[in-house]
């Protein structure tokens, strides 16, 4: 009985620890073309991985998201569509936001993507991603999930390949420290860390980004005003 009690206590402790981990603010990177990121910022929403719901459902109110754009447009290559390879937007998942499925009337394939409301920082600057890699542990390398693996004395080329693998996922988690590097480069001030940051709030908590610096909100109507193509991540 003592052994069984010990196992039960251990299981409860593990469950409790997992709950604490999931209740804290988390940080994410999503991939989309610069053109589509601009539509998302204007509409106050996030969309990822060809409009799938699962990546968005991993995020909670109070989490932060940065977009990485490989190109200006996802269709075609060449001088009219040069590589961007930069972080192009950052924002906070809106308080009380829920994942919603919306209609895209102009889409010939009746594309119905899932989206979530995000409060983007209006003044966030676009910054090249590569110079930041050497200052970050990388996806899963410093507190995030889904580690790819960080090699000691990693070369710049190897580091770039590792990040490239992550970008191909379309949506992934990074550590708070890594996200802080991205945010600082973009000129974005993150609110103080809080273990309960993901709980829904009706007003901005202390340290939150001032309302005049953000665009977007938690209204589904606003989410439906802009269109992503079905070929976009």
PDB file of C-alpha atoms in Angstrom, residues 12-231:
ATOM      1  CA  UNK A  12      -0.171  13.675  -8.916  1.00  0.00           C
ATOM      2  CA  UNK A  13       3.058  15.646  -8.603  1.00  0.00           C
ATOM      3  CA  UNK A  14       3.888  15.030 -12.269  1.00  0.00           C
ATOM      4  CA  UNK A  15       0.390  16.096 -13.314  1.00  0.00           C
ATOM      5  CA  UNK A  16       0.643  19.204 -11.163  1.00  0.00           C
ATOM      6  CA  UNK A  17       4.034  20.101 -12.658  1.00  0.00           C
ATOM      7  CA  UNK A  18       2.650  19.654 -16.176  1.00  0.00           C
ATOM      8  CA  UNK A  19      -0.290  21.915 -15.375  1.00  0.00           C
ATOM      9  CA  UNK A  20       2.035  24.624 -14.088  1.00  0.00           C
ATOM     10  CA  UNK A  21       4.159  24.335 -17.220  1.00  0.00           C
ATOM     11  CA  UNK A  22       1.119  24.698 -19.456  1.00  0.00           C
ATOM     12  CA  UNK A  23      -0.401  27.560 -17.458  1.00  0.00           C
ATOM     13  CA  UNK A  24       2.587  29.892 -17.972  1.00  0.00           C
ATOM     14  CA  UNK A  25       3.080  32.194 -20.932  1.00  0.00           C
ATOM     15  CA  UNK A  26       4.601  30.448 -23.942  1.00  0.00           C
ATOM     16  CA  UNK A  27       6.312  31.749 -27.070  1.00  0.00           C
ATOM     17  CA  UNK A  28       5.813  30.705 -30.678  1.00  0.00           C
ATOM     18  CA  UNK A  29       7.081  31.283 -34.196  1.00  0.00           C
ATOM     19  CA  UNK A  30       4.868  30.833 -37.260  1.00  0.00           C
ATOM     20  CA  UNK A  31       5.844  30.952 -40.934  1.00  0.00           C
ATOM     21  CA  UNK A  32       4.056  32.942 -43.635  1.00  0.00           C
ATOM     22  CA  UNK A  33       4.934  35.186 -46.546  1.00  0.00           C
ATOM     23  CA  UNK A  34       5.431  38.887 -45.787  1.00  0.00           C
ATOM     24  CA  UNK A  35       2.353  39.751 -47.857  1.00  0.00           C
ATOM     25  CA  UNK A  36       0.161  37.408 -45.869  1.00  0.00           C
ATOM     26  CA  UNK A  37       1.660  38.513 -42.560  1.00  0.00           C
ATOM     27  CA  UNK A  38       0.582  42.048 -43.429  1.00  0.00           C
ATOM     28  CA  UNK A  39      -2.955  40.790 -44.019  1.00  0.00           C
ATOM     29  CA  UNK A  40      -2.881  39.023 -40.650  1.00  0.00           C
ATOM     30  CA  UNK A  41      -1.668  42.146 -38.858  1.00  0.00           C
ATOM     31  CA  UNK A  42      -4.323  44.281 -40.547  1.00  0.00           C
ATOM     32  CA  UNK A  43      -7.028  41.767 -39.632  1.00  0.00           C
ATOM     33  CA  UNK A  44      -5.773  41.096 -36.100  1.00  0.00           C
ATOM     34  CA  UNK A  45      -5.499  37.330 -36.498  1.00  0.00           C
ATOM     35  CA  UNK A  46      -2.990  34.493 -36.751  1.00  0.00           C
ATOM     36  CA  UNK A  47      -3.169  31.566 -39.143  1.00  0.00           C
ATOM     37  CA  UNK A  48      -0.629  28.753 -39.530  1.00  0.00           C
ATOM     38  CA  UNK A  49       0.134  25.518 -41.364  1.00  0.00           C
ATOM     39  CA  UNK A  50      -2.322  25.887 -44.250  1.00  0.00           C
ATOM     40  CA  UNK A  51      -5.109  27.041 -41.944  1.00  0.00           C
ATOM     41  CA  UNK A  52      -5.042  24.058 -39.584  1.00  0.00           C
ATOM     42  CA  UNK A  53      -6.586  24.321 -36.133  1.00  0.00           C
ATOM     43  CA  UNK A  54      -4.109  22.203 -34.148  1.00  0.00           C
ATOM     44  CA  UNK A  55      -1.174  24.658 -34.095  1.00  0.00           C
ATOM     45  CA  UNK A  56      -3.421  27.499 -32.955  1.00  0.00           C
ATOM     46  CA  UNK A  57      -5.016  25.367 -30.243  1.00  0.00           C
ATOM     47  CA  UNK A  58      -1.601  24.907 -28.675  1.00  0.00           C
ATOM     48  CA  UNK A  59      -1.539  28.644 -27.961  1.00  0.00           C
ATOM     49  CA  UNK A  60      -3.401  30.403 -25.159  1.00  0.00           C
ATOM     50  CA  UNK A  61      -4.395  33.967 -24.349  1.00  0.00           C
ATOM     51  CA  UNK A  62      -1.288  35.823 -23.217  1.00  0.00           C
ATOM     52  CA  UNK A  63       1.118  33.733 -25.323  1.00  0.00           C
ATOM     53  CA  UNK A  64       3.338  35.632 -27.771  1.00  0.00           C
ATOM     54  CA  UNK A  65       3.801  34.911 -31.463  1.00  0.00           C
ATOM     55  CA  UNK A  66       6.372  36.099 -34.002  1.00  0.00           C
ATOM     56  CA  UNK A  67       6.061  35.556 -37.744  1.00  0.00           C
ATOM     57  CA  UNK A  68       9.007  34.543 -39.922  1.00  0.00           C
ATOM     58  CA  UNK A  69       8.686  35.278 -43.635  1.00  0.00           C
ATOM     59  CA  UNK A  70      10.904  33.395 -46.107  1.00  0.00           C
ATOM     60  CA  UNK A  71       9.687  35.514 -49.065  1.00  0.00           C
ATOM     61  CA  UNK A  72       7.390  38.414 -49.826  1.00  0.00           C
ATOM     62  CA  UNK A  73       4.963  36.098 -51.608  1.00  0.00           C
ATOM     63  CA  UNK A  74       4.805  32.316 -51.437  1.00  0.00           C
ATOM     64  CA  UNK A  75       4.122  32.014 -55.177  1.00  0.00           C
ATOM     65  CA  UNK A  76       7.106  32.045 -57.501  1.00  0.00           C
ATOM     66  CA  UNK A  77      10.733  33.102 -57.238  1.00  0.00           C
ATOM     67  CA  UNK A  78      12.923  35.615 -58.962  1.00  0.00           C
ATOM     68  CA  UNK A  79      13.603  39.360 -58.877  1.00  0.00           C
ATOM     69  CA  UNK A  80       9.916  40.188 -58.429  1.00  0.00           C
ATOM     70  CA  UNK A  81       9.698  37.966 -55.346  1.00  0.00           C
ATOM     71  CA  UNK A  82      13.070  38.144 -53.539  1.00  0.00           C
ATOM     72  CA  UNK A  83      13.826  36.279 -50.309  1.00  0.00           C
ATOM     73  CA  UNK A  84      12.911  38.079 -47.111  1.00  0.00           C
ATOM     74  CA  UNK A  85      14.162  35.661 -44.409  1.00  0.00           C
ATOM     75  CA  UNK A  86      13.135  37.967 -41.615  1.00  0.00           C
ATOM     76  CA  UNK A  87      10.883  38.180 -38.592  1.00  0.00           C
ATOM     77  CA  UNK A  88       8.075  40.398 -39.828  1.00  0.00           C
ATOM     78  CA  UNK A  89       5.499  40.719 -37.020  1.00  0.00           C
ATOM     79  CA  UNK A  90       5.036  40.047 -33.327  1.00  0.00           C
ATOM     80  CA  UNK A  91       2.036  40.134 -31.044  1.00  0.00           C
ATOM     81  CA  UNK A  92       0.144  38.680 -28.126  1.00  0.00           C
ATOM     82  CA  UNK A  93      -2.721  36.196 -28.371  1.00  0.00           C
ATOM     83  CA  UNK A  94      -5.738  38.282 -27.368  1.00  0.00           C
ATOM     84  CA  UNK A  95      -7.426  37.913 -23.991  1.00  0.00           C
ATOM     85  CA  UNK A  96     -10.354  35.522 -24.254  1.00  0.00           C
ATOM     86  CA  UNK A  97      -9.454  34.607 -27.829  1.00  0.00           C
ATOM     87  CA  UNK A  98     -10.786  31.352 -29.258  1.00  0.00           C
ATOM     88  CA  UNK A  99      -9.849  29.470 -32.419  1.00  0.00           C
ATOM     89  CA  UNK A 100     -12.497  30.079 -35.083  1.00  0.00           C
ATOM     90  CA  UNK A 101     -13.048  28.734 -38.582  1.00  0.00           C
ATOM     91  CA  UNK A 102     -13.814  31.341 -41.215  1.00  0.00           C
ATOM     92  CA  UNK A 103     -15.007  31.449 -44.792  1.00  0.00           C
ATOM     93  CA  UNK A 104     -12.811  32.724 -47.613  1.00  0.00           C
ATOM     94  CA  UNK A 105     -15.401  33.531 -50.321  1.00  0.00           C
ATOM     95  CA  UNK A 106     -12.789  34.320 -52.979  1.00  0.00           C
ATOM     96  CA  UNK A 107     -11.033  30.970 -52.601  1.00  0.00           C
ATOM     97  CA  UNK A 108     -11.965  28.658 -55.473  1.00  0.00           C
ATOM     98  CA  UNK A 109     -11.417  25.559 -53.316  1.00  0.00           C
ATOM     99  CA  UNK A 110     -13.783  26.741 -50.546  1.00  0.00           C
ATOM    100  CA  UNK A 111     -10.818  27.178 -48.223  1.00  0.00           C
ATOM    101  CA  UNK A 112     -11.997  27.524 -44.596  1.00  0.00           C
ATOM    102  CA  UNK A 113      -8.971  28.256 -42.400  1.00  0.00           C
ATOM    103  CA  UNK A 114      -8.826  28.363 -38.633  1.00  0.00           C
ATOM    104  CA  UNK A 115      -7.647  31.601 -37.029  1.00  0.00           C
ATOM    105  CA  UNK A 116      -7.128  33.121 -33.603  1.00  0.00           C
ATOM    106  CA  UNK A 117      -7.160  36.787 -32.586  1.00  0.00           C
ATOM    107  CA  UNK A 118      -3.755  38.396 -31.959  1.00  0.00           C
ATOM    108  CA  UNK A 119      -2.910  41.916 -30.762  1.00  0.00           C
ATOM    109  CA  UNK A 120       0.079  42.839 -32.931  1.00  0.00           C
ATOM    110  CA  UNK A 121       2.599  45.487 -31.956  1.00  0.00           C
ATOM    111  CA  UNK A 122       2.228  48.236 -34.531  1.00  0.00           C
ATOM    112  CA  UNK A 123       5.769  49.583 -34.190  1.00  0.00           C
ATOM    113  CA  UNK A 124       7.511  46.189 -34.510  1.00  0.00           C
ATOM    114  CA  UNK A 125      10.385  46.440 -37.002  1.00  0.00           C
ATOM    115  CA  UNK A 126      11.172  43.801 -39.605  1.00  0.00           C
ATOM    116  CA  UNK A 127      14.525  42.205 -38.767  1.00  0.00           C
ATOM    117  CA  UNK A 128      16.704  39.668 -40.657  1.00  0.00           C
ATOM    118  CA  UNK A 129      16.628  36.334 -38.864  1.00  0.00           C
ATOM    119  CA  UNK A 130      20.100  34.931 -39.557  1.00  0.00           C
ATOM    120  CA  UNK A 131      22.097  37.436 -37.420  1.00  0.00           C
ATOM    121  CA  UNK A 132      19.939  36.483 -34.430  1.00  0.00           C
ATOM    122  CA  UNK A 133      20.545  32.735 -34.635  1.00  0.00           C
ATOM    123  CA  UNK A 134      23.932  32.819 -32.912  1.00  0.00           C
ATOM    124  CA  UNK A 135      22.360  34.549 -29.904  1.00  0.00           C
ATOM    125  CA  UNK A 136      19.621  31.946 -29.460  1.00  0.00           C
ATOM    126  CA  UNK A 137      19.568  28.338 -28.302  1.00  0.00           C
ATOM    127  CA  UNK A 138      17.132  27.462 -31.044  1.00  0.00           C
ATOM    128  CA  UNK A 139      13.779  25.646 -31.126  1.00  0.00           C
ATOM    129  CA  UNK A 140      13.547  23.490 -28.003  1.00  0.00           C
ATOM    130  CA  UNK A 141      17.072  24.415 -26.961  1.00  0.00           C
ATOM    131  CA  UNK A 142      16.319  26.638 -24.021  1.00  0.00           C
ATOM    132  CA  UNK A 143      13.041  25.758 -22.387  1.00  0.00           C
ATOM    133  CA  UNK A 144      10.714  25.244 -25.343  1.00  0.00           C
ATOM    134  CA  UNK A 145       9.331  21.919 -26.548  1.00  0.00           C
ATOM    135  CA  UNK A 146      10.184  19.791 -29.554  1.00  0.00           C
ATOM    136  CA  UNK A 147      13.952  20.088 -29.313  1.00  0.00           C
ATOM    137  CA  UNK A 148      15.896  19.651 -32.517  1.00  0.00           C
ATOM    138  CA  UNK A 149      19.202  19.505 -30.692  1.00  0.00           C
ATOM    139  CA  UNK A 150      21.892  22.082 -30.070  1.00  0.00           C
ATOM    140  CA  UNK A 151      25.441  21.084 -30.888  1.00  0.00           C
ATOM    141  CA  UNK A 152      28.399  22.490 -28.970  1.00  0.00           C
ATOM    142  CA  UNK A 153      30.550  24.809 -31.101  1.00  0.00           C
ATOM    143  CA  UNK A 154      27.913  24.686 -33.823  1.00  0.00           C
ATOM    144  CA  UNK A 155      28.890  26.401 -37.077  1.00  0.00           C
ATOM    145  CA  UNK A 156      26.797  29.183 -38.568  1.00  0.00           C
ATOM    146  CA  UNK A 157      25.858  26.925 -41.480  1.00  0.00           C
ATOM    147  CA  UNK A 158      24.734  24.129 -39.159  1.00  0.00           C
ATOM    148  CA  UNK A 159      22.797  26.600 -37.061  1.00  0.00           C
ATOM    149  CA  UNK A 160      21.051  27.913 -40.173  1.00  0.00           C
ATOM    150  CA  UNK A 161      20.130  24.377 -41.248  1.00  0.00           C
ATOM    151  CA  UNK A 162      18.690  23.618 -37.818  1.00  0.00           C
ATOM    152  CA  UNK A 163      16.517  26.715 -37.884  1.00  0.00           C
ATOM    153  CA  UNK A 164      15.533  25.872 -41.454  1.00  0.00           C
ATOM    154  CA  UNK A 165      14.244  22.496 -40.249  1.00  0.00           C
ATOM    155  CA  UNK A 166      12.116  24.285 -37.664  1.00  0.00           C
ATOM    156  CA  UNK A 167      10.744  26.805 -40.165  1.00  0.00           C
ATOM    157  CA  UNK A 168       9.551  23.945 -42.359  1.00  0.00           C
ATOM    158  CA  UNK A 169       7.204  22.926 -39.546  1.00  0.00           C
ATOM    159  CA  UNK A 170       5.253  26.137 -40.070  1.00  0.00           C
ATOM    160  CA  UNK A 171       4.662  26.672 -36.340  1.00  0.00           C
ATOM    161  CA  UNK A 172       6.822  25.831 -33.343  1.00  0.00           C
ATOM    162  CA  UNK A 173       7.644  26.852 -29.800  1.00  0.00           C
ATOM    163  CA  UNK A 174      10.773  28.684 -28.656  1.00  0.00           C
ATOM    164  CA  UNK A 175      12.054  29.577 -25.208  1.00  0.00           C
ATOM    165  CA  UNK A 176      11.267  32.837 -23.484  1.00  0.00           C
ATOM    166  CA  UNK A 177      14.942  33.803 -23.746  1.00  0.00           C
ATOM    167  CA  UNK A 178      15.051  33.209 -27.500  1.00  0.00           C
ATOM    168  CA  UNK A 179      11.814  35.086 -28.044  1.00  0.00           C
ATOM    169  CA  UNK A 180      13.197  37.985 -26.017  1.00  0.00           C
ATOM    170  CA  UNK A 181      16.104  38.195 -28.481  1.00  0.00           C
ATOM    171  CA  UNK A 182      13.654  38.375 -31.397  1.00  0.00           C
ATOM    172  CA  UNK A 183      11.452  40.914 -29.617  1.00  0.00           C
ATOM    173  CA  UNK A 184      14.367  43.150 -28.650  1.00  0.00           C
ATOM    174  CA  UNK A 185      15.629  43.201 -32.246  1.00  0.00           C
ATOM    175  CA  UNK A 186      12.138  44.170 -33.425  1.00  0.00           C
ATOM    176  CA  UNK A 187      11.835  46.903 -30.799  1.00  0.00           C
ATOM    177  CA  UNK A 188       9.047  45.094 -28.951  1.00  0.00           C
ATOM    178  CA  UNK A 189       8.784  45.357 -25.166  1.00  0.00           C
ATOM    179  CA  UNK A 190       7.514  42.104 -23.659  1.00  0.00           C
ATOM    180  CA  UNK A 191       5.423  42.201 -20.472  1.00  0.00           C
ATOM    181  CA  UNK A 192       6.974  40.709 -17.309  1.00  0.00           C
ATOM    182  CA  UNK A 193       6.915  36.931 -17.011  1.00  0.00           C
ATOM    183  CA  UNK A 194       3.943  35.539 -15.124  1.00  0.00           C
ATOM    184  CA  UNK A 195       3.042  31.893 -14.327  1.00  0.00           C
ATOM    185  CA  UNK A 196      -0.621  32.780 -14.858  1.00  0.00           C
ATOM    186  CA  UNK A 197      -0.151  34.916 -17.952  1.00  0.00           C
ATOM    187  CA  UNK A 198      -2.349  32.716 -20.145  1.00  0.00           C
ATOM    188  CA  UNK A 199      -5.555  33.179 -18.123  1.00  0.00           C
ATOM    189  CA  UNK A 200      -8.172  35.316 -19.820  1.00  0.00           C
ATOM    190  CA  UNK A 201      -8.390  38.905 -18.619  1.00  0.00           C
ATOM    191  CA  UNK A 202     -10.881  41.675 -19.284  1.00  0.00           C
ATOM    192  CA  UNK A 203      -8.313  44.483 -19.155  1.00  0.00           C
ATOM    193  CA  UNK A 204      -4.590  44.792 -19.777  1.00  0.00           C
ATOM    194  CA  UNK A 205      -2.565  43.442 -16.813  1.00  0.00           C
ATOM    195  CA  UNK A 206       0.315  45.490 -15.361  1.00  0.00           C
ATOM    196  CA  UNK A 207       3.165  45.661 -17.839  1.00  0.00           C
ATOM    197  CA  UNK A 208       1.051  44.767 -20.856  1.00  0.00           C
ATOM    198  CA  UNK A 209       1.631  46.542 -24.152  1.00  0.00           C
ATOM    199  CA  UNK A 210      -0.240  49.853 -24.254  1.00  0.00           C
ATOM    200  CA  UNK A 211      -3.407  49.766 -26.362  1.00  0.00           C
ATOM    201  CA  UNK A 212      -2.198  52.428 -28.792  1.00  0.00           C
ATOM    202  CA  UNK A 213       0.771  50.295 -29.800  1.00  0.00           C
ATOM    203  CA  UNK A 214      -1.216  47.292 -30.985  1.00  0.00           C
ATOM    204  CA  UNK A 215      -3.672  46.402 -33.690  1.00  0.00           C
ATOM    205  CA  UNK A 216      -6.233  43.620 -33.776  1.00  0.00           C
ATOM    206  CA  UNK A 217      -8.509  42.200 -31.124  1.00  0.00           C
ATOM    207  CA  UNK A 218     -10.592  39.253 -30.019  1.00  0.00           C
ATOM    208  CA  UNK A 219     -13.580  39.802 -32.316  1.00  0.00           C
ATOM    209  CA  UNK A 220     -14.328  37.034 -34.807  1.00  0.00           C
ATOM    210  CA  UNK A 221     -15.801  39.578 -37.205  1.00  0.00           C
ATOM    211  CA  UNK A 222     -12.444  41.242 -37.570  1.00  0.00           C
ATOM    212  CA  UNK A 223     -10.777  37.894 -38.169  1.00  0.00           C
ATOM    213  CA  UNK A 224     -12.987  37.279 -41.221  1.00  0.00           C
ATOM    214  CA  UNK A 225     -12.208  40.518 -43.026  1.00  0.00           C
ATOM    215  CA  UNK A 226      -8.890  39.471 -44.573  1.00  0.00           C
ATOM    216  CA  UNK A 227      -8.044  36.490 -46.731  1.00  0.00           C
ATOM    217  CA  UNK A 228      -5.126  34.066 -46.805  1.00  0.00           C
ATOM    218  CA  UNK A 229      -4.796  31.762 -49.799  1.00  0.00           C
ATOM    219  CA  UNK A 230      -4.997  28.009 -49.230  1.00  0.00           C
ATOM    220  CA  UNK A 231      -1.400  27.644 -50.386  1.00  0.00           C
TER     221      UNK A 231
END
